[in-house]
Coordinates of N, CA, C and O and ligand atoms in Angstrom, one line a residue:
M1 N 15.4 10.4 -4.9 CA 14.4 9.4 -5.1 C 14.2 9.0 -6.6 O 14.2 9.9 -7.4
K2 N 14.1 7.7 -6.9 CA 13.9 7.3 -8.3 C 12.6 8.0 -8.9 O 11.6 8.2 -8.1
K3 N 12.7 8.3 -10.2 CA 11.6 9.0 -10.8 C 10.3 8.1 -10.7 O 9.2 8.6 -10.5
E4 N 10.5 6.8 -10.9 CA 9.3 5.9 -10.9 C 8.6 5.9 -9.5 O 7.4 5.7 -9.4
Y5 N 9.4 6.2 -8.4 CA 8.8 6.2 -7.1 C 8.0 7.5 -6.9 O 6.9 7.5 -6.3
K6 N 8.5 8.6 -7.5 CA 7.7 9.8 -7.4 C 6.4 9.7 -8.1 O 5.4 10.1 -7.6
K7 N 6.4 9.0 -9.3 CA 5.2 8.8 -10.0 C 4.2 7.9 -9.2 O 3.0 8.2 -9.2
L8 N 4.8 6.9 -8.6 CA 4.0 6.0 -7.8 C 3.3 6.8 -6.6 O 2.1 6.5 -6.4
I9 N 4.0 7.7 -6.0 CA 3.4 8.5 -4.9 C 2.3 9.4 -5.5 O 1.2 9.5 -4.9
K10 N 2.5 9.9 -6.7 CA 1.5 10.8 -7.3 C 0.2 10.0 -7.6 O -0.9 10.5 -7.4
E11 N 0.4 8.8 -8.1 CA -0.8 7.9 -8.4 C -1.5 7.5 -7.1 O -2.7 7.5 -7.1
A12 N -0.8 7.3 -6.1 CA -1.4 6.9 -4.8 C -2.2 8.1 -4.3 O -3.3 8.0 -3.7
E13 N -1.6 9.3 -4.5 CA -2.3 10.6 -4.0 C -3.6 10.8 -4.8 O -4.6 11.2 -4.2
K14 N -3.6 10.5 -6.1 CA -4.8 10.6 -6.9 C -5.8 9.6 -6.4 O -7.0 10.0 -6.2
A15 N -5.4 8.4 -6.1 CA -6.3 7.3 -5.6 C -6.9 7.7 -4.3 O -8.1 7.4 -4.0
R16 N -6.1 8.3 -3.4 CA -6.5 8.7 -2.1 C -7.8 9.6 -2.1 O -8.6 9.5 -1.3
K17 N -7.9 10.4 -3.2 CA -9.0 11.3 -3.3 C -10.3 10.5 -3.5 O -11.4 11.1 -3.3
R18 N -10.2 9.3 -3.9 CA -11.4 8.5 -4.1 C -11.8 7.6 -2.9 O -12.7 6.8 -3.0
A19 N -11.0 7.8 -1.8 CA -11.3 7.0 -0.6 C -12.7 7.2 -0.2 O -13.3 8.3 -0.2
Y20 N -13.4 6.1 0.3 CA -14.7 6.2 0.8 C -14.6 6.1 2.3 O -14.5 5.0 2.9
T21 N -14.7 7.2 3.0 CA -14.4 7.2 4.4 C -15.4 8.1 5.2 O -15.0 9.0 5.9
P22 N -16.7 7.8 5.1 CA -17.6 8.6 5.8 C -17.5 8.5 7.4 O -18.0 9.3 8.1
Y23 N -16.9 7.4 7.8 CA -16.8 7.2 9.3 C -15.6 7.7 9.9 O -15.6 8.5 10.8
S24 N -14.4 7.3 9.4 CA -13.2 7.8 10.0 C -12.7 9.1 9.4 O -12.0 9.9 10.1
K25 N -13.1 9.4 8.2 CA -12.7 10.6 7.5 C -11.2 10.6 7.2 O -10.6 11.6 6.8
F26 N -10.6 9.4 7.4 CA -9.1 9.3 7.2 C -8.9 8.6 5.9 O -9.1 7.5 5.7
K27 N -8.4 9.4 4.9 CA -8.2 8.9 3.6 C -6.8 8.4 3.3 O -5.8 9.1 3.6
V28 N -6.7 7.3 2.7 CA -5.4 6.7 2.4 C -5.4 6.3 0.9 O -6.5 5.9 0.4
G29 N -4.3 6.5 0.3 CA -4.1 6.0 -1.1 C -2.9 5.1 -1.2 O -2.0 5.2 -0.5
A30 N -3.0 4.2 -2.2 CA -1.9 3.3 -2.4 C -1.7 3.0 -3.9 O -2.6 3.2 -4.7
A31 N -0.5 2.7 -4.3 CA -0.2 2.3 -5.7 C 0.9 1.3 -5.7 O 1.9 1.3 -5.0
V32 N 0.6 0.3 -6.5 CA 1.5 -0.9 -6.7 C 2.1 -0.8 -8.1 O 1.4 -0.6 -9.1
L33 N 3.4 -0.9 -8.2 CA 4.1 -0.9 -9.5 C 4.5 -2.4 -9.8 O 5.2 -3.0 -9.0
S34 N 4.0 -2.9 -10.9 CA 4.3 -4.3 -11.2 C 5.7 -4.3 -12.0 O 6.1 -3.3 -12.5
V35 N 6.3 -5.5 -12.1 CA 7.6 -5.6 -12.7 C 7.5 -5.2 -14.2 O 8.5 -4.8 -14.8
D36 N 6.3 -5.3 -14.8 CA 6.2 -4.9 -16.2 C 5.7 -3.5 -16.3 O 5.3 -3.1 -17.4
G37 N 5.9 -2.7 -15.3 CA 5.6 -1.3 -15.4 C 4.2 -0.8 -15.2 O 3.9 0.4 -15.4
E38 N 3.3 -1.7 -14.9 CA 1.9 -1.3 -14.8 C 1.7 -0.8 -13.3 O 2.3 -1.3 -12.4
I39 N 0.8 0.1 -13.2 CA 0.5 0.7 -11.9 C -1.0 0.3 -11.5 O -1.9 0.6 -12.3
F40 N -1.2 -0.2 -10.3 CA -2.5 -0.5 -9.8 C -2.7 0.4 -8.6 O -1.9 0.3 -7.7
T41 N -3.8 1.1 -8.5 CA -4.1 1.9 -7.4 C -5.2 1.4 -6.5 O -6.0 0.6 -6.9
G42 N -5.2 2.0 -5.2 CA -6.3 1.6 -4.3 C -6.5 2.7 -3.3 O -5.7 3.6 -3.1
C43 N -7.7 2.7 -2.8 CA -8.0 3.7 -1.7 C -8.8 2.9 -0.6 O -9.2 1.7 -0.9
N44 N -8.8 3.4 0.6 CA -9.6 2.7 1.6 C -11.1 2.8 1.4 O -11.6 3.9 1.0
I45 N -11.8 1.8 1.7 CA -13.2 1.7 1.5 C -13.9 1.2 2.8 O -13.6 0.1 3.3
E46 N -14.6 2.1 3.4 CA -15.3 1.8 4.7 C -16.7 1.3 4.5 O -17.2 1.3 3.4
N47 N -17.3 0.9 5.7 CA -18.6 0.3 5.6 C -19.3 0.7 6.9 O -18.7 0.8 8.0
A48 N -20.7 0.8 6.9 CA -21.5 1.1 8.0 C -21.3 0.0 9.1 O -21.4 0.2 10.3
S49 N -20.9 -1.2 8.7 CA -20.5 -2.3 9.6 C -19.0 -2.1 9.6 O -18.2 -2.6 8.8
F50 N -18.5 -1.3 10.6 CA -17.1 -0.7 10.7 C -16.0 -1.7 10.4 O -15.0 -1.4 9.7
G51 N -16.2 -2.9 10.9 CA -15.1 -3.9 10.8 C -14.8 -4.4 9.4 O -13.8 -5.1 9.1
L52 N -15.7 -4.0 8.5 CA -15.5 -4.4 7.1 C -14.7 -3.5 6.2 O -14.5 -3.7 5.1
A53 N -14.2 -2.4 6.9 CA -13.3 -1.5 6.1 C -12.2 -2.2 5.5 O -11.6 -3.1 6.1
V54 N -11.8 -1.8 4.3 CA -10.6 -2.4 3.6 C -9.6 -1.3 3.4 O -10.0 -0.2 3.0
C55 N -8.4 -1.6 3.7 CA -7.3 -0.6 3.6 C -6.9 -0.4 2.1 O -7.1 -1.3 1.3
A56 N -6.4 0.8 1.8 CA -6.0 1.2 0.5 C -4.9 0.2 -0.1 O -5.0 -0.2 -1.3
E57 N -4.0 -0.2 0.7 CA -2.9 -1.1 0.2 C -3.5 -2.4 -0.3 O -3.1 -3.0 -1.3
R58 N -4.4 -3.0 0.5 CA -5.0 -4.3 0.1 C -5.8 -4.1 -1.2 O -5.8 -5.0 -2.0
V59 N -6.6 -3.0 -1.3 CA -7.4 -2.8 -2.5 C -6.4 -2.8 -3.7 O -6.7 -3.5 -4.7
A60 N -5.3 -2.1 -3.6 CA -4.4 -2.0 -4.7 C -3.8 -3.3 -5.1 O -3.7 -3.7 -6.2
I61 N -3.4 -4.1 -4.1 CA -2.7 -5.4 -4.3 C -3.7 -6.4 -4.9 O -3.5 -7.1 -5.8
F62 N -4.9 -6.4 -4.3 CA -5.9 -7.3 -4.8 C -6.4 -7.0 -6.3 O -6.6 -7.9 -7.1
K63 N -6.4 -5.7 -6.6 CA -6.7 -5.3 -8.0 C -5.6 -5.9 -8.9 O -5.9 -6.5 -9.9
A64 N -4.3 -5.7 -8.5 CA -3.2 -6.2 -9.3 C -3.3 -7.7 -9.5 O -3.2 -8.2 -10.6
I65 N -3.5 -8.4 -8.4 CA -3.5 -9.9 -8.5 C -4.7 -10.3 -9.4 O -4.5 -11.2 -10.2
S66 N -5.8 -9.7 -9.2 CA -7.0 -10.2 -9.9 C -6.9 -9.8 -11.4 O -7.6 -10.4 -12.2
E67 N -6.0 -8.9 -11.7 CA -5.8 -8.6 -13.1 C -4.6 -9.4 -13.7 O -4.1 -9.1 -14.8
G68 N -4.0 -10.3 -12.9 CA -3.0 -11.2 -13.4 C -1.6 -10.7 -13.2 O -0.6 -11.3 -13.7
S69 N -1.4 -9.6 -12.4 CA -0.1 -9.1 -12.1 C 0.3 -9.6 -10.7 O -0.4 -9.2 -9.7
T70 N 1.4 -10.3 -10.6 CA 1.7 -10.9 -9.3 C 3.1 -10.6 -8.8 O 3.5 -10.9 -7.7
K71 N 3.9 -9.9 -9.7 CA 5.3 -9.6 -9.3 C 5.4 -8.1 -9.2 O 5.2 -7.4 -10.2
F72 N 5.8 -7.6 -8.1 CA 5.8 -6.2 -7.9 C 7.2 -5.6 -7.6 O 8.1 -6.2 -7.1
E73 N 7.4 -4.3 -8.1 CA 8.7 -3.6 -7.9 C 8.6 -2.8 -6.6 O 9.6 -2.7 -5.9
A74 N 7.5 -2.2 -6.4 CA 7.3 -1.3 -5.2 C 5.9 -1.0 -4.9 O 5.0 -1.2 -5.8
I75 N 5.7 -0.5 -3.7 CA 4.3 -0.1 -3.3 C 4.4 1.2 -2.6 O 5.3 1.4 -1.7
A76 N 3.5 2.1 -2.9 CA 3.5 3.4 -2.3 C 2.2 3.6 -1.5 O 1.2 3.0 -1.9
I77 N 2.3 4.2 -0.3 CA 1.1 4.5 0.5 C 1.2 6.0 1.0 O 2.3 6.5 1.3
I78 N 0.1 6.6 0.9 CA 0.1 8.0 1.3 C -1.2 8.4 2.2 O -2.3 7.8 1.9
G79 N -1.0 9.2 3.2 CA -2.1 9.6 4.0 C -1.8 11.0 4.6 O -0.6 11.5 4.5
D80 N -2.7 11.6 5.2 CA -2.5 12.9 5.7 C -2.0 12.8 7.2 O -2.8 13.1 8.1
T81 N -0.8 12.3 7.3 CA -0.2 12.0 8.6 C 1.0 12.9 8.9 O 1.5 13.5 7.9
D82 N 1.3 13.1 10.1 CA 2.5 13.9 10.5 C 3.8 13.3 9.9 O 4.6 14.0 9.3
K83 N 3.9 12.0 10.1 CA 5.1 11.3 9.5 C 4.6 10.6 8.3 O 3.4 10.4 8.1
P84 N 5.5 10.1 7.5 CA 5.0 9.3 6.3 C 4.1 8.2 6.8 O 4.3 7.5 7.8
C85 N 3.0 8.0 6.0 CA 2.0 7.0 6.4 C 2.4 5.6 6.5 O 2.9 5.1 5.5
S86 N 2.3 5.0 7.6 CA 2.8 3.6 7.8 C 1.7 2.6 7.6 O 0.5 2.8 8.0
P87 N 1.9 1.5 6.9 CA 0.9 0.5 6.7 C 0.5 -0.3 7.9 O 1.4 -0.6 8.7
C88 N -0.7 -0.7 8.1 CA -1.2 -1.4 9.2 C -0.6 -2.9 9.2 O -0.1 -3.3 8.1
G89 N -0.7 -3.5 10.3 CA -0.1 -4.9 10.4 C -0.7 -5.9 9.4 O 0.0 -6.7 8.8
A90 N -2.1 -5.8 9.2 CA -2.7 -6.7 8.3 C -2.2 -6.5 6.9 O -1.9 -7.5 6.1
C91 N -2.0 -5.2 6.5 CA -1.5 -4.9 5.1 C 0.0 -5.4 5.0 O 0.4 -5.8 3.9
R92 N 0.7 -5.3 6.0 CA 2.1 -5.7 6.0 C 2.2 -7.2 5.7 O 3.0 -7.7 4.9
Q93 N 1.3 -8.0 6.3 CA 1.2 -9.4 6.1 C 0.8 -9.7 4.6 O 1.4 -10.6 4.0
V94 N -0.1 -9.0 4.1 CA -0.6 -9.2 2.7 C 0.5 -8.8 1.8 O 0.8 -9.5 0.8
I95 N 1.2 -7.7 2.0 CA 2.3 -7.3 1.1 C 3.4 -8.3 1.1 O 4.0 -8.7 0.1
S96 N 3.7 -8.8 2.3 CA 4.9 -9.8 2.4 C 4.6 -11.1 1.7 O 5.5 -11.7 1.2
E97 N 3.4 -11.4 1.4 CA 3.0 -12.6 0.6 C 3.6 -12.5 -0.8 O 3.9 -13.5 -1.4
F98 N 3.7 -11.2 -1.3 CA 4.1 -11.0 -2.7 C 5.5 -10.5 -2.8 O 5.8 -9.9 -3.8
G99 N 6.3 -10.6 -1.8 CA 7.7 -10.2 -1.9 C 8.2 -9.4 -0.6 O 7.8 -8.3 -0.4
E100 N 9.0 -10.2 0.1 CA 9.6 -9.6 1.3 C 10.5 -8.4 1.1 O 10.8 -7.6 1.9
D101 N 11.1 -8.4 -0.2 CA 12.1 -7.4 -0.5 C 11.5 -6.2 -1.2 O 12.3 -5.3 -1.6
I102 N 10.2 -6.2 -1.3 CA 9.6 -5.0 -2.0 C 9.8 -3.7 -1.2 O 9.5 -3.7 0.0
P103 N 10.3 -2.6 -1.9 CA 10.4 -1.4 -1.1 C 9.0 -0.8 -0.9 O 8.2 -0.8 -1.8
L104 N 8.7 -0.4 0.3 CA 7.5 0.2 0.6 C 7.7 1.7 0.8 O 8.5 2.1 1.6
I105 N 7.1 2.5 -0.1 CA 7.3 3.9 -0.1 C 6.2 4.6 0.7 O 5.1 4.6 0.3
M106 N 6.6 5.1 1.9 CA 5.6 5.7 2.8 C 5.7 7.2 2.6 O 6.8 7.8 2.6
A107 N 4.5 7.8 2.4 CA 4.5 9.3 2.1 C 3.4 10.0 2.9 O 2.4 9.3 3.4
N108 N 3.5 11.3 3.0 CA 2.4 12.1 3.5 C 2.2 13.3 2.6 O 2.9 13.5 1.6
L109 N 1.2 14.1 2.9 CA 0.8 15.2 2.0 C 1.8 16.3 2.1 O 1.7 17.2 1.2
N110 N 2.7 16.3 3.1 CA 3.7 17.4 3.2 C 4.9 17.1 2.3 O 5.9 17.9 2.3
G111 N 4.9 15.9 1.7 CA 6.1 15.6 0.9 C 7.2 14.8 1.6 O 8.2 14.6 1.1
D112 N 6.9 14.4 2.8 CA 7.8 13.6 3.6 C 7.7 12.1 3.0 O 6.6 11.6 2.8
V113 N 8.9 11.5 2.9 CA 8.9 10.2 2.3 C 9.9 9.3 3.1 O 11.0 9.8 3.5
K114 N 9.5 8.1 3.3 CA 10.4 7.1 4.0 C 10.3 5.8 3.2 O 9.1 5.4 3.0
I115 N 11.4 5.2 2.9 CA 11.3 3.9 2.2 C 12.0 2.8 3.0 O 13.1 2.9 3.4
K116 N 11.2 1.7 3.1 CA 11.7 0.6 3.9 C 11.2 -0.7 3.2 O 10.2 -0.7 2.6
K117 N 12.0 -1.7 3.3 CA 11.6 -3.0 2.8 C 10.5 -3.6 3.7 O 10.6 -3.4 4.9
I118 N 9.6 -4.4 3.1 CA 8.6 -4.9 3.9 C 9.1 -5.9 5.0 O 8.6 -6.0 6.1
K119 N 10.3 -6.5 4.7 CA 10.8 -7.5 5.7 C 11.4 -6.7 6.9 O 11.5 -7.3 8.0
E120 N 11.7 -5.4 6.7 CA 12.1 -4.6 7.9 C 10.9 -4.2 8.7 O 11.0 -4.1 9.9
L121 N 9.7 -4.0 8.0 CA 8.5 -3.6 8.7 C 7.8 -4.8 9.3 O 7.0 -4.6 10.3
L122 N 8.0 -6.0 8.8 CA 7.4 -7.2 9.3 C 8.4 -8.3 9.4 O 8.4 -9.3 8.6
P123 N 9.4 -8.2 10.4 CA 10.4 -9.2 10.4 C 9.8 -10.6 10.9 O 8.8 -10.6 11.6
E124 N 10.4 -11.6 10.4 CA 10.0 -13.0 10.7 C 8.6 -13.2 10.5 O 7.9 -13.9 11.2
A125 N 8.1 -12.7 9.3 CA 6.7 -12.9 8.9 C 6.3 -14.3 8.7 O 7.2 -15.2 8.3
F126 N 5.1 -14.7 9.0 CA 4.6 -16.0 8.7 C 4.4 -16.0 7.1 O 4.0 -15.0 6.6
G127 N 4.9 -17.0 6.5 CA 4.8 -17.0 5.0 C 4.6 -18.4 4.5 O 4.4 -19.4 5.2
K128 N 4.5 -18.5 3.1 CA 4.2 -19.8 2.5 C 5.1 -20.9 2.9 O 4.7 -22.1 3.0
N129 N 6.4 -20.6 3.1 CA 7.3 -21.7 3.5 C 7.0 -22.3 4.8 O 7.3 -23.5 5.1
D130 N 6.3 -21.6 5.7 CA 5.9 -22.2 7.0 C 4.8 -23.2 6.8 O 4.6 -24.0 7.8
L131 N 4.2 -23.3 5.7 CA 3.1 -24.2 5.5 C 3.6 -25.5 4.9 O 2.8 -26.5 4.8
L132 N 4.9 -25.6 4.5 CA 5.4 -26.8 3.8 C 5.6 -27.9 4.8 O 5.9 -27.7 6.0
Ligands
THU201 N1 -6.2 2.5 6.6 C1 -5.6 2.2 5.4 O1 -6.2 2.3 4.4 N2 -4.3 1.7 5.4 C2 -3.6 1.5 6.5 O2 -2.5 0.9 6.5 C3 -4.0 2.0 7.8 C4 -5.5 2.3 7.9 C5 -7.5 3.0 6.6 C6 -8.5 2.0 7.2 C7 -9.6 3.0 7.7 O3 -10.5 3.2 6.6 C8 -8.9 4.3 8.0 O4 -7.6 4.1 7.4 C9 -8.7 4.5 9.5 O5 -8.2 3.4 10.2

């Protein structure tokens, strides 16, 4: 695995520790690597109004976008799952907005890693071209 991907997983793991999950107790971390080498991290943030929970991947992406970083190299996601942590459907849609070819690095706390392109995880996604 590329050195930069290992670093991205490490950063996602650090962010995971900051997850706010009093309801599900399921902590997720994410890290986005921008084309200019910057890393933006995110964790899931829940709410007493359960439906308002925001996933780690979306927090990381929205942080990057709001800081002016819009082109990404890779995204890592980590959770305490048996298999490498897979992103939810809503996050797949949000990730695909910023690059169908971005490798998604899925990881768990046991060191298992699986890398897939977002277009493999969300084939035939609805996208900006559909609005033209
Ligand atoms: N969660 C994420 O952060 N990312 C995903 O892709 C799957 C689910 C969070 C949302 C919620 O806080 C908890 O995991 C349980 O669903």
